[in-house]
Amino acid sequence: MSKKNILVIGRANSGKTHFFGQLYGRLKEPRSSLNINGTPANLEMLGEVFEALSEGKASAHTVAETWNSLKIPLIDENGKEFDINWPEYAGEQWDTIFSTRSLDEKWKSQLDDSDKWLIVIRVESEPTFPDFLEKLANNEKPEKKHESPNSTNWDANPYWVEKLQILLQLSKTQIANKVQSPKVAVLLSCYDEVNTENATPHMILEQRLPMLASYLVSNWDEDKLSIWGLSALGKELTEASKDEDFIDEGPENQGWVISPNETIEQKNIDLTLPIKWLLND
Ligand SMILES: Nc1nc2c(ncn2[C@@H]2O[C@H](COP(=O)(O)OP(=O)(O)OP(=O)(O)O)[C@@H](O)[C@H]2O)c(=O)[nH]1
Ligand SMILES: [Mg+2]
């Protein structure tokens, strides 16, 4: 049996916890392409999100110090067994990693043990500064800002490229040739917020974060990179909502994923697909 850790990389409020809760529900559905194969030990760490979703509301933001990981035994359609270790933490921890360019012990061992990265990006909330870039292109001086750069006032393009470069360096990955390992799945989260028309997830990433898209494509082996659209909830929920679809049909019938070469017309309810792709060698 192979043991696999997935490094989940995503900012605060990008949808990691709700995806995790929904993914777990899907793993229990026989119609999914990956299924749970036993009961994880510390499932109570997901209790809050399960309870909130069954009441049709959103769960709270993950508390800053949180660092948990859930070991989930899985089995795929062909009877192949895996164990994945899924980290649950507050996205704001990336701010420290980004500004200090270093990892503490917990993160370091997580990085060393993961050869699969799941990058969660809520494209509609990523800050980009097209005006600034336009000024640079026209040789105009951008207004001087007095604040020093931090992870929230960077344009999302250089922010993500920088972050991935930091991680590649800390994981001692050679980039002279195209990266084969870690394998990377990018999930464009809260995809229900995005006006996609006929575009595939890859085209949306190119439109919204062109520098990140070209960085990924030029540095990763094409078989080791895939870009998905993900709506774990299918819609926005708040901590006060009592959504009837969630209450009546159940959270397991809400949410969808768009495969790399498909469009919003081809919503697939099987949220396990990106994980299955990551696990297949
Ligand atoms: N529209 C929409 N909103 C979503 C979806 N998934 C999550 N959200 C909302 O996004 C907010 C943040 O989601 P979380 O899952 O808590 O985000 P997180 O990445 O775990 O954030 P931290 O715990 O702060 O790191 C919540 O208020 C959810 O209601 C989705 O599929 N669609
Ligand atoms: Mg969270």
mmCIF file of C-alpha atoms and ligand atoms in Angstrom:
data_model
loop_
_atom_site.group_PDB
_atom_site.id
_atom_site.type_symbol
_atom_site.label_atom_id
_atom_site.label_comp_id
_atom_site.label_asym_id
_atom_site.label_seq_id
_atom_site.Cartn_x
_atom_site.Cartn_y
_atom_site.Cartn_z
ATOM 1 C CA MET A 1 0.000 0.000 0.000
ATOM 2 C CA SER A 2 1.339 3.420 -0.827
ATOM 3 C CA LYS A 3 1.186 6.191 1.739
ATOM 4 C CA LYS A 4 0.599 9.624 0.327
ATOM 5 C CA ASN A 5 0.606 13.011 1.893
ATOM 6 C CA ILE A 6 -1.056 15.874 0.160
ATOM 7 C CA LEU A 7 0.271 19.332 0.861
ATOM 8 C CA VAL A 8 -2.683 21.690 0.673
ATOM 9 C CA ILE A 9 -1.569 25.209 -0.149
ATOM 10 C CA GLY A 10 -4.149 27.964 0.130
ATOM 11 C CA ARG A 11 -4.657 31.376 1.641
ATOM 12 C CA ALA A 12 -7.123 32.202 4.397
ATOM 13 C CA ASN A 13 -10.744 32.158 3.260
ATOM 14 C CA SER A 14 -10.028 30.241 0.055
ATOM 15 C CA GLY A 15 -12.392 27.368 0.895
ATOM 16 C CA LYS A 16 -10.017 24.680 2.195
ATOM 17 C CA THR A 17 -12.075 23.602 5.205
ATOM 18 C CA HIS A 18 -15.387 23.420 3.348
ATOM 19 C CA PHE A 19 -13.769 21.466 0.540
ATOM 20 C CA PHE A 20 -12.312 19.084 3.079
ATOM 21 C CA GLY A 21 -15.707 18.568 4.726
ATOM 22 C CA GLN A 22 -17.423 18.022 1.385
ATOM 23 C CA LEU A 23 -14.650 15.763 0.098
ATOM 24 C CA TYR A 24 -14.997 13.568 3.132
ATOM 25 C CA GLY A 25 -18.734 13.231 2.506
ATOM 26 C CA ARG A 26 -18.049 12.247 -1.107
ATOM 27 C CA LEU A 27 -15.542 9.601 -0.055
ATOM 28 C CA LYS A 28 -18.420 7.851 1.672
ATOM 29 C CA GLU A 29 -20.567 7.887 -1.492
ATOM 30 C CA PRO A 30 -20.348 4.621 -3.445
ATOM 31 C CA ARG A 31 -20.752 6.553 -6.736
ATOM 32 C CA SER A 32 -17.442 8.436 -6.174
ATOM 33 C CA SER A 33 -14.262 7.331 -7.927
ATOM 34 C CA LEU A 34 -12.397 7.175 -4.596
ATOM 35 C CA ASN A 35 -13.865 5.755 -1.422
ATOM 36 C CA ILE A 36 -13.012 5.628 2.217
ATOM 37 C CA ASN A 37 -11.629 2.304 3.367
ATOM 38 C CA GLY A 38 -12.039 2.369 7.156
ATOM 39 C CA THR A 39 -12.601 5.121 9.704
ATOM 40 C CA PRO A 40 -9.999 7.820 10.362
ATOM 41 C CA ALA A 41 -8.869 8.218 13.953
ATOM 42 C CA ASN A 42 -9.419 11.898 14.646
ATOM 43 C CA LEU A 43 -12.489 12.595 12.597
ATOM 44 C CA GLU A 44 -13.820 14.943 15.270
ATOM 45 C CA MET A 45 -11.640 17.696 13.804
ATOM 46 C CA LEU A 46 -14.197 17.891 11.002
ATOM 47 C CA GLY A 47 -17.204 17.789 13.320
ATOM 48 C CA GLU A 48 -17.879 21.487 13.150
ATOM 49 C CA VAL A 49 -17.966 21.691 9.380
ATOM 50 C CA PHE A 50 -20.194 18.586 9.070
ATOM 51 C CA GLU A 51 -22.647 19.997 11.553
ATOM 52 C CA ALA A 52 -22.758 23.419 9.921
ATOM 53 C CA LEU A 53 -23.304 21.984 6.420
ATOM 54 C CA SER A 54 -26.089 19.675 7.497
ATOM 55 C CA GLU A 55 -27.824 22.775 8.887
ATOM 56 C CA GLY A 56 -27.292 24.581 5.583
ATOM 57 C CA LYS A 57 -24.799 27.128 6.878
ATOM 58 C CA ALA A 58 -21.092 27.887 6.619
ATOM 59 C CA SER A 59 -18.581 26.850 9.245
ATOM 60 C CA ALA A 60 -16.180 29.310 10.945
ATOM 61 C CA HIS A 61 -12.715 30.322 9.823
ATOM 62 C CA THR A 62 -10.009 27.935 11.079
ATOM 63 C CA VAL A 63 -8.338 29.230 14.247
ATOM 64 C CA ALA A 64 -4.856 30.616 13.602
ATOM 65 C CA GLU A 65 -2.773 28.116 15.596
ATOM 66 C CA THR A 66 -4.619 25.086 14.257
ATOM 67 C CA TRP A 67 -2.438 22.360 12.872
ATOM 68 C CA ASN A 68 -4.074 19.018 12.460
ATOM 69 C CA SER A 69 -3.834 16.265 10.010
ATOM 70 C CA LEU A 70 -6.261 13.550 9.236
ATOM 71 C CA LYS A 71 -5.087 10.209 7.946
ATOM 72 C CA ILE A 72 -7.677 8.791 5.576
ATOM 73 C CA PRO A 73 -7.513 5.236 4.231
ATOM 74 C CA LEU A 74 -8.778 5.184 0.621
ATOM 75 C CA ILE A 75 -9.583 2.665 -2.069
ATOM 76 C CA ASP A 76 -10.107 3.418 -5.756
ATOM 77 C CA GLU A 77 -12.363 1.800 -8.384
ATOM 78 C CA ASN A 78 -9.668 -0.771 -9.193
ATOM 79 C CA GLY A 79 -9.239 -1.835 -5.591
ATOM 80 C CA LYS A 80 -5.959 0.057 -5.225
ATOM 81 C CA GLU A 81 -5.438 1.218 -1.640
ATOM 82 C CA PHE A 82 -3.928 4.480 -0.447
ATOM 83 C CA ASP A 83 -3.515 6.328 2.807
ATOM 84 C CA ILE A 84 -3.582 10.057 2.526
ATOM 85 C CA ASN A 85 -2.649 12.553 5.172
ATOM 86 C CA TRP A 86 -4.715 15.676 4.870
ATOM 87 C CA PRO A 87 -3.540 18.827 6.661
ATOM 88 C CA GLU A 88 -6.005 21.242 8.227
ATOM 89 C CA TYR A 89 -4.653 24.619 9.263
ATOM 90 C CA ALA A 90 -5.464 28.307 9.111
ATOM 91 C CA GLY A 91 -4.490 29.855 5.784
ATOM 92 C CA GLU A 92 -2.975 32.880 7.512
ATOM 93 C CA GLN A 93 -0.005 30.673 8.494
ATOM 94 C CA TRP A 94 1.209 31.219 4.939
ATOM 95 C CA ASP A 95 1.725 34.916 5.730
ATOM 96 C CA THR A 96 4.545 34.023 8.121
ATOM 97 C CA ILE A 97 6.049 31.484 5.739
ATOM 98 C CA PHE A 98 5.933 34.044 2.984
ATOM 99 C CA SER A 99 7.466 36.893 4.936
ATOM 100 C CA THR A 100 10.168 34.867 6.688
ATOM 101 C CA ARG A 101 10.800 32.510 3.748
ATOM 102 C CA SER A 102 11.141 29.675 6.186
ATOM 103 C CA LEU A 103 9.119 26.831 7.597
ATOM 104 C CA ASP A 104 8.793 25.667 11.149
ATOM 105 C CA GLU A 105 9.278 21.982 11.979
ATOM 106 C CA LYS A 106 5.650 20.932 11.407
ATOM 107 C CA TRP A 107 5.553 22.524 7.984
ATOM 108 C CA LYS A 108 8.995 21.291 7.100
ATOM 109 C CA SER A 109 8.110 17.682 7.745
ATOM 110 C CA GLN A 110 4.815 18.114 5.910
ATOM 111 C CA LEU A 111 6.689 19.505 2.900
ATOM 112 C CA ASP A 112 9.360 16.792 3.012
ATOM 113 C CA ASP A 113 6.733 14.058 3.161
ATOM 114 C CA SER A 114 4.480 15.344 0.370
ATOM 115 C CA ASP A 115 5.029 14.674 -3.284
ATOM 116 C CA LYS A 116 1.577 15.924 -4.215
ATOM 117 C CA TRP A 117 0.567 19.563 -3.902
ATOM 118 C CA LEU A 118 -2.987 20.787 -4.000
ATOM 119 C CA ILE A 119 -3.053 24.526 -4.591
ATOM 120 C CA VAL A 120 -6.362 26.166 -3.693
ATOM 121 C CA ILE A 121 -6.904 29.573 -5.297
ATOM 122 C CA ARG A 122 -10.116 31.559 -4.996
ATOM 123 C CA VAL A 123 -9.588 33.535 -8.196
ATOM 124 C CA GLU A 124 -12.330 36.067 -7.540
ATOM 125 C CA SER A 125 -10.667 37.175 -4.278
ATOM 126 C CA GLU A 126 -7.086 37.333 -5.511
ATOM 127 C CA PRO A 127 -5.831 40.941 -5.536
ATOM 128 C CA THR A 128 -4.375 42.038 -8.869
ATOM 129 C CA PHE A 129 -3.291 45.514 -9.861
ATOM 130 C CA PRO A 130 -3.730 45.885 -13.595
ATOM 131 C CA ASP A 131 -3.515 49.700 -13.291
ATOM 132 C CA PHE A 132 -0.133 49.397 -11.726
ATOM 133 C CA LEU A 133 1.104 47.113 -14.488
ATOM 134 C CA GLU A 134 -0.325 49.419 -17.105
ATOM 135 C CA LYS A 135 1.560 52.363 -15.616
ATOM 136 C CA LEU A 136 4.764 50.390 -15.639
ATOM 137 C CA ALA A 137 4.191 49.430 -19.261
ATOM 138 C CA ASN A 138 3.680 53.122 -20.149
ATOM 139 C CA ASN A 139 6.785 54.116 -18.244
ATOM 140 C CA GLU A 140 4.739 56.138 -15.759
ATOM 141 C CA LYS A 141 5.807 56.143 -12.163
ATOM 142 C CA PRO A 142 3.380 54.260 -9.927
ATOM 143 C CA GLU A 143 2.299 56.196 -6.842
ATOM 144 C CA LYS A 144 4.598 55.621 -3.932
ATOM 145 C CA LYS A 145 3.049 53.481 -1.271
ATOM 146 C CA HIS A 146 4.291 53.926 2.255
ATOM 147 C CA GLU A 147 3.450 50.487 3.449
ATOM 148 C CA SER A 148 6.078 47.795 3.090
ATOM 149 C CA PRO A 149 5.157 44.747 1.045
ATOM 150 C CA ASN A 150 3.426 41.878 2.805
ATOM 151 C CA SER A 151 1.562 38.875 1.527
ATOM 152 C CA THR A 152 -1.702 40.790 1.292
ATOM 153 C CA ASN A 153 -0.577 43.814 -0.678
ATOM 154 C CA TRP A 154 1.333 41.931 -3.349
ATOM 155 C CA ASP A 155 -0.293 41.434 -6.689
ATOM 156 C CA ALA A 156 -1.456 37.819 -6.679
ATOM 157 C CA ASN A 157 0.660 36.914 -9.726
ATOM 158 C CA PRO A 158 4.098 37.544 -8.232
ATOM 159 C CA TYR A 159 2.762 36.470 -4.825
ATOM 160 C CA TRP A 160 1.950 32.941 -6.026
ATOM 161 C CA VAL A 161 5.056 32.605 -8.160
ATOM 162 C CA GLU A 162 7.209 33.706 -5.247
ATOM 163 C CA LYS A 163 5.432 31.341 -2.885
ATOM 164 C CA LEU A 164 5.922 28.374 -5.199
ATOM 165 C CA GLN A 165 9.559 29.287 -5.688
ATOM 166 C CA ILE A 166 10.047 29.393 -1.926
ATOM 167 C CA LEU A 167 8.439 25.960 -1.584
ATOM 168 C CA LEU A 168 10.416 24.449 -4.444
ATOM 169 C CA GLN A 169 13.609 25.753 -2.933
ATOM 170 C CA LEU A 170 12.772 24.571 0.584
ATOM 171 C CA SER A 171 11.866 21.151 -0.802
ATOM 172 C CA LYS A 172 15.167 21.090 -2.743
ATOM 173 C CA THR A 173 13.358 20.419 -6.003
ATOM 174 C CA GLN A 174 15.557 20.688 -9.073
ATOM 175 C CA ILE A 175 14.028 22.935 -11.696
ATOM 176 C CA ALA A 176 16.675 22.655 -14.408
ATOM 177 C CA ASN A 177 14.296 20.232 -16.117
ATOM 178 C CA LYS A 178 10.534 20.397 -15.964
ATOM 179 C CA VAL A 179 9.251 19.431 -12.538
ATOM 180 C CA GLN A 180 7.935 15.855 -12.299
ATOM 181 C CA SER A 181 7.581 15.790 -8.558
ATOM 182 C CA PRO A 182 5.732 17.287 -6.732
ATOM 183 C CA LYS A 183 2.711 16.648 -8.876
ATOM 184 C CA VAL A 184 0.458 19.716 -8.742
ATOM 185 C CA ALA A 185 -3.316 20.080 -8.923
ATOM 186 C CA VAL A 186 -4.582 23.650 -8.910
ATOM 187 C CA LEU A 187 -8.164 24.004 -7.682
ATOM 188 C CA LEU A 188 -9.814 27.273 -8.640
ATOM 189 C CA SER A 189 -12.139 27.360 -5.661
ATOM 190 C CA CYS A 190 -15.565 28.964 -5.219
ATOM 191 C CA TYR A 191 -15.871 28.525 -8.992
ATOM 192 C CA ASP A 192 -19.575 29.360 -8.776
ATOM 193 C CA GLU A 193 -18.435 32.984 -8.260
ATOM 194 C CA VAL A 194 -16.534 33.052 -11.552
ATOM 195 C CA ASN A 195 -18.021 34.164 -14.844
ATOM 196 C CA THR A 196 -16.456 31.511 -17.046
ATOM 197 C CA GLU A 197 -18.560 31.514 -20.229
ATOM 198 C CA ASN A 198 -17.012 28.800 -22.405
ATOM 199 C CA ALA A 199 -13.596 28.806 -20.824
ATOM 200 C CA THR A 200 -11.850 25.815 -19.269
ATOM 201 C CA PRO A 201 -10.288 26.186 -15.794
ATOM 202 C CA HIS A 202 -6.892 26.551 -17.432
ATOM 203 C CA MET A 203 -8.155 29.434 -19.591
ATOM 204 C CA ILE A 204 -9.639 31.104 -16.511
ATOM 205 C CA LEU A 205 -6.307 30.906 -14.688
ATOM 206 C CA GLU A 206 -4.594 32.373 -17.774
ATOM 207 C CA GLN A 207 -7.104 35.219 -17.871
ATOM 208 C CA ARG A 208 -7.055 36.056 -14.180
ATOM 209 C CA LEU A 209 -3.494 35.242 -13.148
ATOM 210 C CA PRO A 210 -1.507 35.082 -16.408
ATOM 211 C CA MET A 211 1.935 35.215 -14.853
ATOM 212 C CA LEU A 212 1.147 32.347 -12.472
ATOM 213 C CA ALA A 213 -0.356 30.297 -15.310
ATOM 214 C CA SER A 214 2.713 30.707 -17.477
ATOM 215 C CA TYR A 215 5.043 30.015 -14.541
ATOM 216 C CA LEU A 216 3.263 26.717 -13.877
ATOM 217 C CA VAL A 217 3.144 25.674 -17.517
ATOM 218 C CA SER A 218 6.759 26.524 -18.198
ATOM 219 C CA ASN A 219 8.115 24.827 -15.075
ATOM 220 C CA TRP A 220 5.986 21.704 -14.682
ATOM 221 C CA ASP A 221 5.851 18.627 -16.827
ATOM 222 C CA GLU A 222 2.480 18.746 -18.559
ATOM 223 C CA ASP A 223 1.474 15.351 -17.204
ATOM 224 C CA LYS A 224 2.196 16.486 -13.643
ATOM 225 C CA LEU A 225 0.053 19.625 -13.661
ATOM 226 C CA SER A 226 -3.706 19.959 -13.854
ATOM 227 C CA ILE A 227 -6.076 22.850 -13.275
ATOM 228 C CA TRP A 228 -9.631 22.300 -12.049
ATOM 229 C CA GLY A 229 -12.664 24.406 -11.213
ATOM 230 C CA LEU A 230 -14.101 23.611 -7.788
ATOM 231 C CA SER A 231 -17.271 24.680 -6.087
ATOM 232 C CA ALA A 232 -17.333 22.653 -2.880
ATOM 233 C CA LEU A 233 -20.668 24.141 -1.869
ATOM 234 C CA GLY A 234 -22.145 25.078 -5.254
ATOM 235 C CA LYS A 235 -23.101 28.474 -3.805
ATOM 236 C CA GLU A 236 -22.208 30.867 -1.046
ATOM 237 C CA LEU A 237 -23.318 29.974 2.471
ATOM 238 C CA THR A 238 -22.893 32.205 5.504
ATOM 239 C CA GLU A 239 -22.774 31.356 9.175
ATOM 240 C CA ALA A 240 -26.371 32.562 9.405
ATOM 241 C CA SER A 241 -27.831 30.831 6.337
ATOM 242 C CA LYS A 242 -30.237 27.886 6.540
ATOM 243 C CA ASP A 243 -29.987 26.710 2.971
ATOM 244 C CA GLU A 244 -32.848 24.386 2.106
ATOM 245 C CA ASP A 245 -30.974 22.437 -0.560
ATOM 246 C CA PHE A 246 -28.357 21.461 2.014
ATOM 247 C CA ILE A 247 -30.966 20.605 4.620
ATOM 248 C CA ASP A 248 -33.355 18.700 2.307
ATOM 249 C CA GLU A 249 -31.028 17.002 -0.196
ATOM 250 C CA GLY A 250 -27.967 16.784 2.043
ATOM 251 C CA PRO A 251 -24.466 18.280 1.616
ATOM 252 C CA GLU A 252 -23.452 15.178 -0.368
ATOM 253 C CA ASN A 253 -25.645 16.364 -3.229
ATOM 254 C CA GLN A 254 -24.226 19.906 -3.317
ATOM 255 C CA GLY A 255 -21.051 21.130 -4.961
ATOM 256 C CA TRP A 256 -19.256 20.140 -8.151
ATOM 257 C CA VAL A 257 -15.943 20.109 -9.931
ATOM 258 C CA ILE A 258 -14.971 21.022 -13.514
ATOM 259 C CA SER A 259 -12.303 18.808 -15.064
ATOM 260 C CA PRO A 260 -9.267 20.433 -16.733
ATOM 261 C CA ASN A 261 -10.543 20.248 -20.304
ATOM 262 C CA GLU A 262 -14.188 20.914 -19.571
ATOM 263 C CA THR A 263 -16.394 23.952 -19.091
ATOM 264 C CA ILE A 264 -19.047 24.994 -16.607
ATOM 265 C CA GLU A 265 -21.584 23.007 -18.693
ATOM 266 C CA GLN A 266 -19.923 19.810 -17.493
ATOM 267 C CA LYS A 267 -20.333 19.959 -13.729
ATOM 268 C CA ASN A 268 -19.339 16.728 -12.060
ATOM 269 C CA ILE A 269 -20.637 15.989 -8.581
ATOM 270 C CA ASP A 270 -17.658 13.727 -7.835
ATOM 271 C CA LEU A 271 -15.395 16.013 -5.777
ATOM 272 C CA THR A 272 -12.860 13.195 -5.404
ATOM 273 C CA LEU A 273 -11.681 13.491 -9.044
ATOM 274 C CA PRO A 274 -8.763 15.908 -8.464
ATOM 275 C CA ILE A 275 -7.539 13.776 -5.557
ATOM 276 C CA LYS A 276 -7.765 10.665 -7.691
ATOM 277 C CA TRP A 277 -5.722 12.408 -10.382
ATOM 278 C CA LEU A 278 -3.079 13.401 -7.815
ATOM 279 C CA LEU A 279 -2.820 9.865 -6.453
ATOM 280 C CA ASN A 280 -2.526 8.095 -9.810
ATOM 281 C CA ASP A 281 1.081 7.667 -10.779
HETATM 282 N N1 LIG B 1 -19.444 30.745 -3.160
HETATM 283 C C1 LIG B 1 -18.794 29.802 -2.492
HETATM 284 N N2 LIG B 1 -18.328 30.059 -1.262
HETATM 285 C C2 LIG B 1 -17.656 29.084 -0.627
HETATM 286 C C3 LIG B 1 -17.432 27.807 -1.188
HETATM 287 N N3 LIG B 1 -16.690 27.073 -0.316
HETATM 288 C C4 LIG B 1 -16.478 27.863 0.759
HETATM 289 N N4 LIG B 1 -17.068 29.072 0.575
HETATM 290 C C5 LIG B 1 -17.094 30.192 1.514
HETATM 291 O O1 LIG B 1 -15.795 30.682 1.699
HETATM 292 C C6 LIG B 1 -15.563 31.006 3.056
HETATM 293 C C7 LIG B 1 -14.230 30.454 3.495
HETATM 294 O O2 LIG B 1 -14.228 29.042 3.410
HETATM 295 P P1 LIG B 1 -13.297 28.142 4.348
HETATM 296 O O3 LIG B 1 -13.471 26.750 3.875
HETATM 297 O O4 LIG B 1 -13.580 28.431 5.771
HETATM 298 O O5 LIG B 1 -11.868 28.721 3.969
HETATM 299 P P2 LIG B 1 -10.445 28.265 4.518
HETATM 300 O O6 LIG B 1 -9.548 28.234 3.333
HETATM 301 O O7 LIG B 1 -10.545 27.039 5.340
HETATM 302 O O8 LIG B 1 -10.037 29.523 5.418
HETATM 303 P P3 LIG B 1 -9.071 29.535 6.713
HETATM 304 O O9 LIG B 1 -9.605 28.529 7.667
HETATM 305 O O10 LIG B 1 -9.181 30.940 7.205
HETATM 306 O O11 LIG B 1 -7.698 29.215 6.208
HETATM 307 C C8 LIG B 1 -16.746 30.440 3.848
HETATM 308 O O12 LIG B 1 -17.454 31.504 4.399
HETATM 309 C C9 LIG B 1 -17.601 29.699 2.862
HETATM 310 O O13 LIG B 1 -18.965 30.006 3.004
HETATM 311 C C10 LIG B 1 -17.959 27.555 -2.495
HETATM 312 O O14 LIG B 1 -17.835 26.467 -3.071
HETATM 313 N N5 LIG B 1 -18.630 28.592 -3.089
HETATM 314 MG MG MG B 2 -10.130 26.617 7.271
#
